[in-house]
GROMACS .gro file of C-alpha atoms in nm:
model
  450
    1UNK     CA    1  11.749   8.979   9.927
    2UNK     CA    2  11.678   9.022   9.553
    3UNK     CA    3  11.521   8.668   9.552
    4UNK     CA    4  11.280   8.750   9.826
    5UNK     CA    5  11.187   9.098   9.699
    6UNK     CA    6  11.087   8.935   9.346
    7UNK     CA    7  10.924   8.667   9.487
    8UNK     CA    8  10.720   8.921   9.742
    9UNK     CA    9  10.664   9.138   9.379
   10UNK     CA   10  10.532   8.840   9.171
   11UNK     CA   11  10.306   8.701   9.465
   12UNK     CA   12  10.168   9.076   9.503
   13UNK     CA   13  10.113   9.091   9.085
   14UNK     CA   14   9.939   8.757   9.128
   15UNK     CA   15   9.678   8.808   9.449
   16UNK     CA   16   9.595   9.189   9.258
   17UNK     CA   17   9.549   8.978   8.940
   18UNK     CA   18   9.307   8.751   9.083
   19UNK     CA   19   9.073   9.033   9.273
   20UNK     CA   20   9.080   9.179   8.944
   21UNK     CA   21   8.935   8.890   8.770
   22UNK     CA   22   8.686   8.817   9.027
   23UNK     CA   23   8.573   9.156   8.997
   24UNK     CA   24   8.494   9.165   8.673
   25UNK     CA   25   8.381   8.792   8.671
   26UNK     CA   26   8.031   8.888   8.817
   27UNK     CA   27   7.949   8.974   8.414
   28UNK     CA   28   7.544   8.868   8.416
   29UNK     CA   29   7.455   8.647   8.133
   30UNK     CA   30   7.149   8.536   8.050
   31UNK     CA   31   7.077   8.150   8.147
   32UNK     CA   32   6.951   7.928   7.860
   33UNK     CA   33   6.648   7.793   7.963
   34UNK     CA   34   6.589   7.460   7.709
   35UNK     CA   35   6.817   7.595   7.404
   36UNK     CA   36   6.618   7.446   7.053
   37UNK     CA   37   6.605   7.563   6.722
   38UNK     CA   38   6.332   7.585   6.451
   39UNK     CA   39   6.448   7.505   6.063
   40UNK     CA   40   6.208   7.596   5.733
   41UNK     CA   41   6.382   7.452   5.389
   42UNK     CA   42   6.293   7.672   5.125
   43UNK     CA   43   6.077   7.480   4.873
   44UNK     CA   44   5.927   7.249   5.140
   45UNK     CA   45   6.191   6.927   5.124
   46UNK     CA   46   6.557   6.907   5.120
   47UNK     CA   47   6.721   6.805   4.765
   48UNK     CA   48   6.918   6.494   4.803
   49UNK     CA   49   7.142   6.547   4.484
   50UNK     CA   50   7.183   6.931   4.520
   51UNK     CA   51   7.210   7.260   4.759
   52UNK     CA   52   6.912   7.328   4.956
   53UNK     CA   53   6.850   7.692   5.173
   54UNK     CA   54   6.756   7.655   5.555
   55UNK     CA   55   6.619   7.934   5.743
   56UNK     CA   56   6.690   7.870   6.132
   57UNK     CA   57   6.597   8.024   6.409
   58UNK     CA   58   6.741   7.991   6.760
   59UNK     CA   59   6.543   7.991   7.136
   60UNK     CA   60   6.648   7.961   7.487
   61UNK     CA   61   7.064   8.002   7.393
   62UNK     CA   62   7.273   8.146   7.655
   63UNK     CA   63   7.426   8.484   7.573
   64UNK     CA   64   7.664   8.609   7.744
   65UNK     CA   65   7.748   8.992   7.722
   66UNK     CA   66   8.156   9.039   7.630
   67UNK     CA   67   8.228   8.641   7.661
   68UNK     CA   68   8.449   8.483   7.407
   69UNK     CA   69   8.306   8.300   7.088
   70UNK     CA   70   7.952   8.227   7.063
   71UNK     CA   71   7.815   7.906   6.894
   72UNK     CA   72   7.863   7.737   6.523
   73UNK     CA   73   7.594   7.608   6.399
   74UNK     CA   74   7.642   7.320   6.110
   75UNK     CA   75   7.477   7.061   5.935
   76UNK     CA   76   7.597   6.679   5.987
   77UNK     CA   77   7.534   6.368   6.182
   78UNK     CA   78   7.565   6.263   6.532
   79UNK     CA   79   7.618   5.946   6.664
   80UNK     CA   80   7.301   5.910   6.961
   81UNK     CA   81   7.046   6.161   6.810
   82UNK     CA   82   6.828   6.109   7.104
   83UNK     CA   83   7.094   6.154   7.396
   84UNK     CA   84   7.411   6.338   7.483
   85UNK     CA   85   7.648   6.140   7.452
   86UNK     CA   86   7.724   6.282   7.082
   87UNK     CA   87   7.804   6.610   7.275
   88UNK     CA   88   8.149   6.827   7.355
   89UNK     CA   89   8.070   6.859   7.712
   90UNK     CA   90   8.011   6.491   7.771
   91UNK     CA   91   8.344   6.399   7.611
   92UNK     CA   92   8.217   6.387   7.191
   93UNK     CA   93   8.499   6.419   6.966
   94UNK     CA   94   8.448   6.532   6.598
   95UNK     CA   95   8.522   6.256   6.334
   96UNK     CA   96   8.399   5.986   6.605
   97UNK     CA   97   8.091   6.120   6.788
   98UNK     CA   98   7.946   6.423   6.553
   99UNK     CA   99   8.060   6.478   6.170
  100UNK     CA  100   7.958   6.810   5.995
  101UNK     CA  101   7.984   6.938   5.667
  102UNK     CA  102   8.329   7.163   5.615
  103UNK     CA  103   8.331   7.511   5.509
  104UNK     CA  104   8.605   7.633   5.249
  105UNK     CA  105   8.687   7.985   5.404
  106UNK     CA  106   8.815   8.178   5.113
  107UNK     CA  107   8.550   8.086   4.973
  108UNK     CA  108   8.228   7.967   5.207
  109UNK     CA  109   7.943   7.840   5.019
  110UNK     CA  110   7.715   7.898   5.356
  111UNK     CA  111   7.765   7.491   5.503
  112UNK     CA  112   7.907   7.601   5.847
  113UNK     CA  113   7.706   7.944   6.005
  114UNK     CA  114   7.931   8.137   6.341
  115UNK     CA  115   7.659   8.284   6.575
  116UNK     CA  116   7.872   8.565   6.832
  117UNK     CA  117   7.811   8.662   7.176
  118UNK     CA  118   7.761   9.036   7.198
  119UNK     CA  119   8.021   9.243   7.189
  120UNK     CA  120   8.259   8.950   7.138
  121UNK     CA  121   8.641   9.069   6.964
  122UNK     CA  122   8.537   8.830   6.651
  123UNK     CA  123   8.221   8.891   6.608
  124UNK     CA  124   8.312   9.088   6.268
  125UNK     CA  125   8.356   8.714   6.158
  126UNK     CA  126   7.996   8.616   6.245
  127UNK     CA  127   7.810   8.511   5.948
  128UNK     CA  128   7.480   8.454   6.108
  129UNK     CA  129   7.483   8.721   6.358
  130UNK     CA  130   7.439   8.719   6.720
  131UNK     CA  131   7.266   8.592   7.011
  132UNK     CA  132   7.039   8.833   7.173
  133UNK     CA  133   7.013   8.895   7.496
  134UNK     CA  134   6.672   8.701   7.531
  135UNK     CA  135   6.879   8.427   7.387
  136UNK     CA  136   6.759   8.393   7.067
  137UNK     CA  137   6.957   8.430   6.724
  138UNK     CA  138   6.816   8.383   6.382
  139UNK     CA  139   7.039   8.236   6.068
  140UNK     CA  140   7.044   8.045   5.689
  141UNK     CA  141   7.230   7.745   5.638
  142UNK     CA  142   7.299   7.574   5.317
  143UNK     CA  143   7.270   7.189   5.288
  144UNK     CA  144   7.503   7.045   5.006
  145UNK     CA  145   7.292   6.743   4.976
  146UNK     CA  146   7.199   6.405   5.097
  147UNK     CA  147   7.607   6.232   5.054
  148UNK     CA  148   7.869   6.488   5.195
  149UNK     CA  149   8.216   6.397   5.300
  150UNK     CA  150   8.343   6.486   5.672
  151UNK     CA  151   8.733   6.532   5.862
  152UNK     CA  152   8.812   6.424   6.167
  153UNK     CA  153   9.063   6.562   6.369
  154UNK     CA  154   9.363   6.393   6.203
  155UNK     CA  155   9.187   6.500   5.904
  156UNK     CA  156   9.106   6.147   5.767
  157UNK     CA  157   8.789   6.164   5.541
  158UNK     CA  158   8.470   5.992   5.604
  159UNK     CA  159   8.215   5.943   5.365
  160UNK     CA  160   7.832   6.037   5.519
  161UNK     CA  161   7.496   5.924   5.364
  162UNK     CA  162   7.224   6.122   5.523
  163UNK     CA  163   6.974   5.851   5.362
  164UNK     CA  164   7.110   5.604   5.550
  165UNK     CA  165   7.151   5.765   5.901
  166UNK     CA  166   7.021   6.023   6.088
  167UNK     CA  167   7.127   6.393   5.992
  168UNK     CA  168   7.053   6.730   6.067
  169UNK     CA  169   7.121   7.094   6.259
  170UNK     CA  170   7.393   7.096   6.512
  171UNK     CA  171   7.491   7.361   6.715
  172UNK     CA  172   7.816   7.375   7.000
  173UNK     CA  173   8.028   7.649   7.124
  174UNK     CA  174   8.234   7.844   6.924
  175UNK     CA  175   8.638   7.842   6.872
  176UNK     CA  176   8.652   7.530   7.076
  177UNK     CA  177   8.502   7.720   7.387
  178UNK     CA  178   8.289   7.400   7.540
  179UNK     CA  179   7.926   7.513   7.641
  180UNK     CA  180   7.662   7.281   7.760
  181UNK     CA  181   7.412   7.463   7.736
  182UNK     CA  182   7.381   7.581   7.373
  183UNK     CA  183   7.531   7.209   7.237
  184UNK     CA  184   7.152   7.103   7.050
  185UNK     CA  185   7.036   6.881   6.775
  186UNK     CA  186   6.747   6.898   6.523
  187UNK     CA  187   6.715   6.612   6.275
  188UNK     CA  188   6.630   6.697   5.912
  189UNK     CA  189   6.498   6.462   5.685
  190UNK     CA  190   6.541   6.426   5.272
  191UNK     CA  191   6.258   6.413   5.035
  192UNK     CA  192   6.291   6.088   4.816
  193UNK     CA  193   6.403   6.103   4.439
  194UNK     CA  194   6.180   6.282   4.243
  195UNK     CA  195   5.994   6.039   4.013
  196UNK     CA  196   6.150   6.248   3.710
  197UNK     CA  197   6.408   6.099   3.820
  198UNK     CA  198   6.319   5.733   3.883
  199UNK     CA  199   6.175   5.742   3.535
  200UNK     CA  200   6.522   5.900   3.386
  201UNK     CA  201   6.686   5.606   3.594
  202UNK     CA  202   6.442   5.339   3.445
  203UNK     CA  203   6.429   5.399   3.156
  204UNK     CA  204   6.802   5.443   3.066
  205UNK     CA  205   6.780   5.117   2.839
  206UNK     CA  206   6.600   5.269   2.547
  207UNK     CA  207   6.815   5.589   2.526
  208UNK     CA  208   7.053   5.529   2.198
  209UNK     CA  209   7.403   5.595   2.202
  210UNK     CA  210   7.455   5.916   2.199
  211UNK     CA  211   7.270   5.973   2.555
  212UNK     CA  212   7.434   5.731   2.644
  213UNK     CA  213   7.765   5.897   2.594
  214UNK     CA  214   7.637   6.243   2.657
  215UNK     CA  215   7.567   6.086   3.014
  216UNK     CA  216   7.897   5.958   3.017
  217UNK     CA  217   8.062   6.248   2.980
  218UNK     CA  218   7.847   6.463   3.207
  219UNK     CA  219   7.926   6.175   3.450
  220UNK     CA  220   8.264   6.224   3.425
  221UNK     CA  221   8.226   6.605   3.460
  222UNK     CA  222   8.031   6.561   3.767
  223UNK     CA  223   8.277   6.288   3.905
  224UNK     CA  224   8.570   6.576   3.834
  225UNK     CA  225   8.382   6.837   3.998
  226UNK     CA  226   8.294   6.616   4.271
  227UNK     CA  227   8.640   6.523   4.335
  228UNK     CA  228   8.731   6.920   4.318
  229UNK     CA  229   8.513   6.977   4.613
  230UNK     CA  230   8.647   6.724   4.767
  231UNK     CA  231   9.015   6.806   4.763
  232UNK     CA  232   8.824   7.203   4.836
  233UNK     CA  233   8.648   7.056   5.162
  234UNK     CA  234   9.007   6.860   5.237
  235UNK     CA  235   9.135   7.173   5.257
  236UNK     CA  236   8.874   7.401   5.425
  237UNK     CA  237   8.850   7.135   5.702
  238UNK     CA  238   9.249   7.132   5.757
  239UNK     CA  239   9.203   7.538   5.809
  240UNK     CA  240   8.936   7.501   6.015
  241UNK     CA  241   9.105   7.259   6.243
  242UNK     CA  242   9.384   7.476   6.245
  243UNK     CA  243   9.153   7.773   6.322
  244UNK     CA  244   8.991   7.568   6.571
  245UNK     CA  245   9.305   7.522   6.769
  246UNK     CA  246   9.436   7.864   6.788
  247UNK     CA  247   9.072   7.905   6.948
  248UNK     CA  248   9.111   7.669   7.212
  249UNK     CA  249   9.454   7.829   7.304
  250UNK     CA  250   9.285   8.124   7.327
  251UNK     CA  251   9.030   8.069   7.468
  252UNK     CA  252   9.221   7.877   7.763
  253UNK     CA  253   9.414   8.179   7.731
  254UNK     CA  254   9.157   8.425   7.850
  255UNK     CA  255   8.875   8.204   7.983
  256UNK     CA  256   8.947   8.168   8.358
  257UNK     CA  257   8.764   7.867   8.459
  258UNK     CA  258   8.479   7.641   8.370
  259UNK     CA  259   8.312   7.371   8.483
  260UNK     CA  260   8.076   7.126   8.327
  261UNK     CA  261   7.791   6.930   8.660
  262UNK     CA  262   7.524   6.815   8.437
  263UNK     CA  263   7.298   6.980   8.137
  264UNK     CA  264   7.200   7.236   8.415
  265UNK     CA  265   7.549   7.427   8.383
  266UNK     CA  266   7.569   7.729   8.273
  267UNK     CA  267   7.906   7.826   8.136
  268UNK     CA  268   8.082   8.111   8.335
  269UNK     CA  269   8.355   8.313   8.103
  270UNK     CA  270   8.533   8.595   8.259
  271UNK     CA  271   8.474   8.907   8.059
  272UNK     CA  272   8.743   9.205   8.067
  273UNK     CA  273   8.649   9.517   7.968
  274UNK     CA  274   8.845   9.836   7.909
  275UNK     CA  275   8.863   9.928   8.251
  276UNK     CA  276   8.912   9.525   8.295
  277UNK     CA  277   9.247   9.558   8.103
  278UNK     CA  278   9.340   9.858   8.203
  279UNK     CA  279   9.356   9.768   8.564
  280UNK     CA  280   9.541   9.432   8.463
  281UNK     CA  281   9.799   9.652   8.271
  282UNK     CA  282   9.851   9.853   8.566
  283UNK     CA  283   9.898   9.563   8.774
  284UNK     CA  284  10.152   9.435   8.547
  285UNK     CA  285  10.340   9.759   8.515
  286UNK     CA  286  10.363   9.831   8.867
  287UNK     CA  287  10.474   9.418   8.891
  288UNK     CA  288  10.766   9.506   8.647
  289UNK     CA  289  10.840   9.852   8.811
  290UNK     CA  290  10.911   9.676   9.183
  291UNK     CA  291  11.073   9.354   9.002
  292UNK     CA  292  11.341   9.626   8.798
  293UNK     CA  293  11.382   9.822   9.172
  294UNK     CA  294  11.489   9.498   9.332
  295UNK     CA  295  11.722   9.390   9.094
  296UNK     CA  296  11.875   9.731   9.053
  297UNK     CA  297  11.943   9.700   9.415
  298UNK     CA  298  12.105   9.398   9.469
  299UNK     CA  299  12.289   9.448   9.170
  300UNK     CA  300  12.427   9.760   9.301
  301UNK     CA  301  12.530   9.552   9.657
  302UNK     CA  302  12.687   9.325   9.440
  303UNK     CA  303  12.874   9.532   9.240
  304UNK     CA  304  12.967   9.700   9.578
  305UNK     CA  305  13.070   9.415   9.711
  306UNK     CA  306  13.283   9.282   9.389
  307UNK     CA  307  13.445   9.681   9.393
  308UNK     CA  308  13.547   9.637   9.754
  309UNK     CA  309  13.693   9.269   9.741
  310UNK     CA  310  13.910   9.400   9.398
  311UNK     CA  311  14.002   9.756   9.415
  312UNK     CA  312  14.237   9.746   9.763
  313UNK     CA  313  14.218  10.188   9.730
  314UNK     CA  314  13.807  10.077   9.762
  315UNK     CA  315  13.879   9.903  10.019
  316UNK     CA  316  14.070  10.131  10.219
  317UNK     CA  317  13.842  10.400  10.141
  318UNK     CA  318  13.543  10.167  10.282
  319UNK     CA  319  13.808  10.130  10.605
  320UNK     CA  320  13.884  10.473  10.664
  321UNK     CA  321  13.448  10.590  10.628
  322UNK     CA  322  13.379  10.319  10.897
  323UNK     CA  323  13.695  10.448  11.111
  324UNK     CA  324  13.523  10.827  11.102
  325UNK     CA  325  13.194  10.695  11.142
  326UNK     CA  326  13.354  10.542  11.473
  327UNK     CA  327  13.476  10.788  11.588
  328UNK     CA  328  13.209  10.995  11.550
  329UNK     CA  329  13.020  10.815  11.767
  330UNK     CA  330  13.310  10.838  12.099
  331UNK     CA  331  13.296  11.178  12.037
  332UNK     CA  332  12.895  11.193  12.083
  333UNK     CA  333  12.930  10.967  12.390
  334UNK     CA  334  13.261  11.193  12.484
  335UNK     CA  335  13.053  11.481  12.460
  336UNK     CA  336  12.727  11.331  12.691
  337UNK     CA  337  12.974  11.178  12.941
  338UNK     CA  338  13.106  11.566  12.964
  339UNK     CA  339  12.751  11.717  12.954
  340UNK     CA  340  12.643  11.480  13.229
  341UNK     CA  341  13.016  11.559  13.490
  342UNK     CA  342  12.884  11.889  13.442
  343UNK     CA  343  12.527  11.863  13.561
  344UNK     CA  344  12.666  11.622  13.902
  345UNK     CA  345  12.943  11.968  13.955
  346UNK     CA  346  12.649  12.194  13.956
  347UNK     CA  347  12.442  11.951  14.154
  348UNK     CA  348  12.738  11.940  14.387
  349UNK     CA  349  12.775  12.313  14.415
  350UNK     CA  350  12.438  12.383  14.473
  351UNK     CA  351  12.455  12.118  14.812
  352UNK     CA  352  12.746  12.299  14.911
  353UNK     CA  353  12.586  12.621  14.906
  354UNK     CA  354  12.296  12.476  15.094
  355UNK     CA  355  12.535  12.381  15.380
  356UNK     CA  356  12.754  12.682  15.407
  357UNK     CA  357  12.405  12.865  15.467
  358UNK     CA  358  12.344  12.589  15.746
  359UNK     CA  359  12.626  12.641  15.893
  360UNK     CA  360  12.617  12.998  15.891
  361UNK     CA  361  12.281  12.979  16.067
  362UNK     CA  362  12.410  12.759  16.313
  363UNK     CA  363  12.751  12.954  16.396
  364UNK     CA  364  12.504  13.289  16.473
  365UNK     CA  365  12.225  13.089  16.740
  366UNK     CA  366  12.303  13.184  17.079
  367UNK     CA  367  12.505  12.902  17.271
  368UNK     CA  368  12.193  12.615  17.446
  369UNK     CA  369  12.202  12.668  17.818
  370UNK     CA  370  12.396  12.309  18.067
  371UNK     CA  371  12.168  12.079  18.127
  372UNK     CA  372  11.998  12.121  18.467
  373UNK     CA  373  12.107  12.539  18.478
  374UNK     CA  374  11.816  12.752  18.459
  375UNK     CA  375  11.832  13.085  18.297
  376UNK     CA  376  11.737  13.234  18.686
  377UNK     CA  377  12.039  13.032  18.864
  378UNK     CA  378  12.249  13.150  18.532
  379UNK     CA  379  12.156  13.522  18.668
  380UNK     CA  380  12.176  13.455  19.035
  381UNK     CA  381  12.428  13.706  19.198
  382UNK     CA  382  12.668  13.525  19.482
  383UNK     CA  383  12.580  13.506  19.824
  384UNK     CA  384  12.742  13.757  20.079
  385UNK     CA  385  12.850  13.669  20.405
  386UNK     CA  386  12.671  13.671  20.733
  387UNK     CA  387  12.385  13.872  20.723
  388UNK     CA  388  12.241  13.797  21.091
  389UNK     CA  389  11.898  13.676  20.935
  390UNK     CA  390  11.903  13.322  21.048
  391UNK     CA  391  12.108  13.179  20.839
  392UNK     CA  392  12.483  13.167  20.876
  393UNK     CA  393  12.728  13.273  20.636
  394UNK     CA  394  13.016  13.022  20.508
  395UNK     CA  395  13.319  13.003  20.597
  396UNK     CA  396  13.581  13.182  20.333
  397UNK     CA  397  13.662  12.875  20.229
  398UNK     CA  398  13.281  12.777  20.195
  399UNK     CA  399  13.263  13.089  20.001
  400UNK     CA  400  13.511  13.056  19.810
  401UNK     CA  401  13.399  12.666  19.747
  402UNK     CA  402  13.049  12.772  19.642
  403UNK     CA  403  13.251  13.062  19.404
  404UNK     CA  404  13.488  12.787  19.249
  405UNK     CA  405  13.192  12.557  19.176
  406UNK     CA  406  12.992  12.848  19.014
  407UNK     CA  407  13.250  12.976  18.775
  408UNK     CA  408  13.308  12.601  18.730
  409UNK     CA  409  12.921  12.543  18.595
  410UNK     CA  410  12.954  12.856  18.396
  411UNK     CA  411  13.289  12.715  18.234
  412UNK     CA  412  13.109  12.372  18.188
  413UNK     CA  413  12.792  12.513  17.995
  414UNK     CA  414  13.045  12.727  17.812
  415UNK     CA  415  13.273  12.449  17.740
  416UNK     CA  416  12.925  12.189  17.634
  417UNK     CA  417  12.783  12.493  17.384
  418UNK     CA  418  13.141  12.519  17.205
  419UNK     CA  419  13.149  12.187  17.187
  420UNK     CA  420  12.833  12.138  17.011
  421UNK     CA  421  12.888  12.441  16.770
  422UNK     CA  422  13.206  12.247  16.699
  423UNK     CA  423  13.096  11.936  16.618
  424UNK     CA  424  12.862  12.100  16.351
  425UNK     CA  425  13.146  12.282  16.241
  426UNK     CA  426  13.335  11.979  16.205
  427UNK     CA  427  13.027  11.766  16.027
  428UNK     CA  428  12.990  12.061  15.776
  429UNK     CA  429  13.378  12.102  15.728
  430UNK     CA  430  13.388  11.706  15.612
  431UNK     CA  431  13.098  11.793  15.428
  432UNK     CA  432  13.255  12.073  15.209
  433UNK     CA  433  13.586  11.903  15.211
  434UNK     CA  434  13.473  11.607  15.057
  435UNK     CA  435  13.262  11.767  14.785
  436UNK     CA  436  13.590  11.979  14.707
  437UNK     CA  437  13.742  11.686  14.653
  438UNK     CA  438  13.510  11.532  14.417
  439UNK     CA  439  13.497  11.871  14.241
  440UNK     CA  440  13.858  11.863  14.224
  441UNK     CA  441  13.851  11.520  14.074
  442UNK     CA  442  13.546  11.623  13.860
  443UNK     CA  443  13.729  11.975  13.750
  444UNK     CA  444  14.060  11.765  13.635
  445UNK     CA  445  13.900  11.500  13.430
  446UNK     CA  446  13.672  11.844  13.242
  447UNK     CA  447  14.000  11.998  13.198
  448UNK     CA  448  14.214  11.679  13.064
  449UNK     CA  449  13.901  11.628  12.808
  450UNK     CA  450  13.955  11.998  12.711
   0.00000   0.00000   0.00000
């Protein structure tokens, strides 16, 4: 039971936590329409041999109110300048397919720019800003130079010669957060050598020896400091992969889901607000609540049960609760089987009263007259003898006869009328004695429950 109640709790936790993030899913961001961005180097050219400034400015980006991240926007080389193959969302991986110029974080010199969404938890971090809602950002990047030397994921170095391939502005989705449609490049091109330069170059034969040593030595000095930002960019990359990971957790973490059909996507990340979280902590809390309630009740069976099979005075005390509770319940159907005796006596008495007042009735109606005796022959007074009007008188014996069979019609009709009256009697006497005895019956079970 405690299995099937936590199961029931987490599947309830779950379905709430999904309405709850497709609620707040419908965030509206705006769709980039043809993401590009516009670069003006300070001083008209970029310097091959030293830093150059890079004002930027962004058009057509996807923002997305409350998402996650935003967009970095760096300086390097990409593999198909002219395609997308180079890109995140078609399967580019950094070191192979796009190499940028590393950042040192303690201490950023202004190679690698973060761009947020608005109202995104790191945007404190963003050094260029954020993406308005129209989608457009502005930003300065710095350029080392023409030669700059890029980490791929295993953090293997790889030297990159911007004179010899194609370099300039890239821009993907922030802390590894993959985003079609803000993933853009914009190719940048170096000024050649200044002829200063070329002449300095040339004419290094006629210099005597001391340039020629003072050259050596600033060489050298250049060669150490070179090798200092090296080991400085070694390092900065290493953090920034590291950083870069912890991103992608994260951002796996609270992204729900996203999908990648074409350069048409746009990227859909679930936003939570404070009523966002809120609910989710409520859903949680209530999760844990019914999880604790189950367990504290099938711990409490079990330790029950463990109590009953160990303490034998448990045990008997478990016995003797279920033998009252038993008997309880005989005495409740003791009690209706008494309640319903009771309502068949009274039933009974009441039909018994019903036919003593028949039989009353019938013991008062006057007696029914014999069949075929009229109520005038009844009253007919006996015939006298001879009376000399035509007719003669009987004999004595006739008389007597006709007497005889009168008083014998009156004792029939008598005899037939207490007859009937005692067949009623009778059929009203069975009557009443065999309700008594079912009373009787009835009375002696009441009184042997009693």
């Amino acid at each position: 039971m405690t299995t099937r109640l936590a199961a029931f709790a987490v599947a309830v936790v779950m379905l709430v936590a999904m309405f709850a993030v497709d609620a707040v899913r419908g965030v509206p961001t705006a769709q980039a329409a043809g993401a590009q961005v516009s670069a003006t180097v300070e001083g008209g050219s970029l310097n091959p041999n030293g830093k150059t400034t890079v004002d930027l400015a962004g058009s057509g980006f996807q923002s997305v109110q409350g998402g996650f991240g935003g967009i970095y926007v760096l300086f390097g080389w990409v593999s198909d300048p002219n395609g997308d193959s180079w890109k995140p969302s078609k399967g580019g991986v950094t070191g192979e397919d796009y190499r940028y110029v590393p950042d040192d974080e303690n201490n950023p010199a202004g190679y690698d720019v973060f761009v947020a969404f608005p109202g995104d938890s790191t945007a404190s971090a963003a050094n260029g800003g954020q993406i308005a809602a129209n989608g457009t950002w502005s930003a300065k990047i710095t350029v080392p130079g023409a030669k700059f030397t890029s980490y791929d994921r295993s953090n293997n170095p790889t030297e990159v010669d911007c004179t010899a391939v194609q370099c300039g502005i890239i821009t993907i989705g922030a802390h590894g957060v993959v985003n079609s449609s803000n993933e853009t490049f914009t190719p940048l091109s170096f000024a050649a050598q200044s002829s200063e330069q070329s002449s300095s170059d040339s004419g290094s034969d006629s210099s005597d020896d001391t340039a020629s040593s003072d050259s050596s030595d600033e060489s050298a000095a250049k060669a150490a400091e070179e090798a200092k930002k090296k080991q400085a960019a070694a390092q900065a990359a290493a953090k920034k992969k590291a950083e870069e990971e912890a991103a992608r957790k994260a951002a796996e973490a609270a992204a729900a889901s996203q999908t990648t059909e074409g350069n048409e996507m746009s990227a859909q990340i679930p936003v939570l607000g404070v009523a966002g979280w809120l609910i989710v902590a409520a859903i949680i809390i209530f999760g844990i609540a019914i999880i604790v309630l189950a367990a504290g009740i099938g711990g409490y069976l079990a330790m029950k049960s463990v109590l009953l099979g160990v303490s034998p005075a448990a045990l008997d005390k478990e016995i003797a609760r279920r033998e009252r509770h038993a008997e309880d319940v005989r005495a409740r159907e003791a009690m209706k089987s008494a309640r319903r005796r009771r309502r068949q006596y009274q039933r009974l008495l009441k039909e018994q009263g019903r036919a003593d007042q028949v039989q009353s009735l019938v013991e008062d109606a006057p007696l029914p007259a014999p069949f075929g005796t009229s109520a005038a022959t009844q009253a007919m007074p006996p015939v006298s003898s001879g009376d000399g009007v035509g007719n003669t008188a009987p004999s004595g014996d006739g008389v007597g006869t006709s007497g005889d069979r009168t008083a014998a019609n009156v004792g029939g009709a008598a005899a037939g009328g207490s007859s009937v009256a005692a067949g009623v009697r009778d059929f009203f006497a069975r009557r009443a004695a065999n309700a008594g005895v079912g009373t009787t019956a009835d009375t002696a079970g009441k009184e042997g429950e009693r």
